[in-house]
Amino acid sequence: MSATVKKFLYLNRKAPYGTIYAWESLEVVLIGAAFDQDVSLAFVDDGVYQLTKGQETAGIGMKNFSPTYAALGDYEVTKIFVEQESLQERGLSLDDLQHLVWEDEDEDYAEKDSIALVSRAEMAALMDESDVVFSF
């Protein structure tokens, strides 16, 4: 008997700090990946700040959990989509984001980029194709 694999998309819309949404999303993603589901992350609006490099949280008294994103590849979370328009509207580019990779076992553990920039229309299509969309 084979289990049905559903496509889960975790949509991140909030800045990384000031609310619990970003941290909770990351925890739920790791749990979903542990159950062998098809997991994708998407970052839109202020959610794109979650992936920025060099986050400093000492001044706000919160733990910087951004290094956790680098572990996603170890959990086979290899599809991370960032909406191009959200980056541009915030004056950011791909170079401002962490470089997230995963190792492809089928290609002698070659490192591959996890982040794909997509247009707003492509992001809408990704949401349409998913069986379940969790919005944080």
PDB file of N, CA and C in Angstrom, residues 3-10 36-40 79 123-135:
ATOM      1  N   ALA A   3       1.443   5.339   0.282  1.00  0.00           N
ATOM      2  CA  ALA A   3       0.822   6.530   0.859  1.00  0.00           C
ATOM      3  C   ALA A   3       0.698   7.606  -0.203  1.00  0.00           C
ATOM      4  N   THR A   4      -0.338   8.371  -0.112  1.00  0.00           N
ATOM      5  CA  THR A   4      -0.516   9.475  -1.037  1.00  0.00           C
ATOM      6  C   THR A   4       0.364  10.636  -0.612  1.00  0.00           C
ATOM      7  N   VAL A   5       1.144  11.141  -1.549  1.00  0.00           N
ATOM      8  CA  VAL A   5       1.994  12.288  -1.273  1.00  0.00           C
ATOM      9  C   VAL A   5       1.273  13.529  -1.762  1.00  0.00           C
ATOM     10  N   LYS A   6       1.045  14.432  -0.824  1.00  0.00           N
ATOM     11  CA  LYS A   6       0.388  15.689  -1.176  1.00  0.00           C
ATOM     12  C   LYS A   6       1.425  16.779  -1.370  1.00  0.00           C
ATOM     13  N   LYS A   7       1.059  17.759  -2.178  1.00  0.00           N
ATOM     14  CA  LYS A   7       1.930  18.906  -2.408  1.00  0.00           C
ATOM     15  C   LYS A   7       1.538  20.014  -1.430  1.00  0.00           C
ATOM     16  N   PHE A   8       2.449  20.296  -0.498  1.00  0.00           N
ATOM     17  CA  PHE A   8       2.231  21.349   0.494  1.00  0.00           C
ATOM     18  C   PHE A   8       3.054  22.579   0.103  1.00  0.00           C
ATOM     19  N   LEU A   9       2.412  23.722   0.114  1.00  0.00           N
ATOM     20  CA  LEU A   9       3.107  24.992  -0.118  1.00  0.00           C
ATOM     21  C   LEU A   9       2.938  25.841   1.131  1.00  0.00           C
ATOM     22  N   TYR A  10       4.053  26.248   1.699  1.00  0.00           N
ATOM     23  CA  TYR A  10       4.058  27.100   2.881  1.00  0.00           C
ATOM     24  C   TYR A  10       4.363  28.516   2.415  1.00  0.00           C
ATOM     25  N   ASP A  36       7.683  12.919   4.755  1.00  0.00           N
ATOM     26  CA  ASP A  36       7.847  12.587   3.338  1.00  0.00           C
ATOM     27  C   ASP A  36       6.781  13.183   2.434  1.00  0.00           C
ATOM     28  N   GLN A  37       6.359  14.378   2.735  1.00  0.00           N
ATOM     29  CA  GLN A  37       5.423  15.066   1.862  1.00  0.00           C
ATOM     30  C   GLN A  37       6.208  15.936   0.873  1.00  0.00           C
ATOM     31  N   ASP A  38       5.572  16.315  -0.197  1.00  0.00           N
ATOM     32  CA  ASP A  38       6.187  17.197  -1.191  1.00  0.00           C
ATOM     33  C   ASP A  38       6.043  18.627  -0.678  1.00  0.00           C
ATOM     34  N   VAL A  39       7.129  19.163  -0.146  1.00  0.00           N
ATOM     35  CA  VAL A  39       7.091  20.442   0.545  1.00  0.00           C
ATOM     36  C   VAL A  39       7.788  21.527  -0.274  1.00  0.00           C
ATOM     37  N   SER A  40       7.125  22.665  -0.396  1.00  0.00           N
ATOM     38  CA  SER A  40       7.714  23.846  -1.027  1.00  0.00           C
ATOM     39  C   SER A  40       7.480  25.044  -0.115  1.00  0.00           C
ATOM     40  N   LYS A  79      12.719  23.129  -2.731  1.00  0.00           N
ATOM     41  CA  LYS A  79      11.996  24.077  -3.588  1.00  0.00           C
ATOM     42  C   LYS A  79      11.585  25.289  -2.769  1.00  0.00           C
ATOM     43  N   MET A 123       3.920  32.590  -9.201  1.00  0.00           N
ATOM     44  CA  MET A 123       3.607  32.273  -7.812  1.00  0.00           C
ATOM     45  C   MET A 123       2.138  31.867  -7.688  1.00  0.00           C
ATOM     46  N   ALA A 124       1.274  32.570  -8.381  1.00  0.00           N
ATOM     47  CA  ALA A 124      -0.153  32.220  -8.356  1.00  0.00           C
ATOM     48  C   ALA A 124      -0.368  30.813  -8.911  1.00  0.00           C
ATOM     49  N   ALA A 125       0.371  30.460  -9.952  1.00  0.00           N
ATOM     50  CA  ALA A 125       0.251  29.128 -10.532  1.00  0.00           C
ATOM     51  C   ALA A 125       0.735  28.060  -9.546  1.00  0.00           C
ATOM     52  N   LEU A 126       1.820  28.358  -8.825  1.00  0.00           N
ATOM     53  CA  LEU A 126       2.318  27.414  -7.819  1.00  0.00           C
ATOM     54  C   LEU A 126       1.259  27.153  -6.748  1.00  0.00           C
ATOM     55  N   MET A 127       0.593  28.205  -6.333  1.00  0.00           N
ATOM     56  CA  MET A 127      -0.467  28.048  -5.324  1.00  0.00           C
ATOM     57  C   MET A 127      -1.604  27.193  -5.887  1.00  0.00           C
ATOM     58  N   ASP A 128      -1.928  27.412  -7.126  1.00  0.00           N
ATOM     59  CA  ASP A 128      -3.000  26.643  -7.784  1.00  0.00           C
ATOM     60  C   ASP A 128      -2.662  25.157  -7.877  1.00  0.00           C
ATOM     61  N   GLU A 129      -1.404  24.848  -8.145  1.00  0.00           N
ATOM     62  CA  GLU A 129      -0.962  23.461  -8.328  1.00  0.00           C
ATOM     63  C   GLU A 129      -0.845  22.687  -7.020  1.00  0.00           C
ATOM     64  N   SER A 130      -0.816  23.401  -5.900  1.00  0.00           N
ATOM     65  CA  SER A 130      -0.606  22.749  -4.603  1.00  0.00           C
ATOM     66  C   SER A 130      -1.905  22.160  -4.077  1.00  0.00           C
ATOM     67  N   ASP A 131      -1.781  21.030  -3.374  1.00  0.00           N
ATOM     68  CA  ASP A 131      -2.956  20.426  -2.739  1.00  0.00           C
ATOM     69  C   ASP A 131      -3.348  21.202  -1.489  1.00  0.00           C
ATOM     70  N   VAL A 132      -2.330  21.687  -0.763  1.00  0.00           N
ATOM     71  CA  VAL A 132      -2.571  22.408   0.483  1.00  0.00           C
ATOM     72  C   VAL A 132      -1.655  23.629   0.520  1.00  0.00           C
ATOM     73  N   VAL A 133      -2.211  24.786   0.852  1.00  0.00           N
ATOM     74  CA  VAL A 133      -1.416  26.005   1.012  1.00  0.00           C
ATOM     75  C   VAL A 133      -1.620  26.502   2.439  1.00  0.00           C
ATOM     76  N   PHE A 134      -0.521  26.599   3.176  1.00  0.00           N
ATOM     77  CA  PHE A 134      -0.548  27.171   4.516  1.00  0.00           C
ATOM     78  C   PHE A 134       0.014  28.583   4.404  1.00  0.00           C
ATOM     79  N   SER A 135      -0.726  29.548   4.884  1.00  0.00           N
ATOM     80  CA  SER A 135      -0.282  30.939   4.819  1.00  0.00           C
ATOM     81  C   SER A 135       0.128  31.412   6.203  1.00  0.00           C
TER      82      SER A 135
END
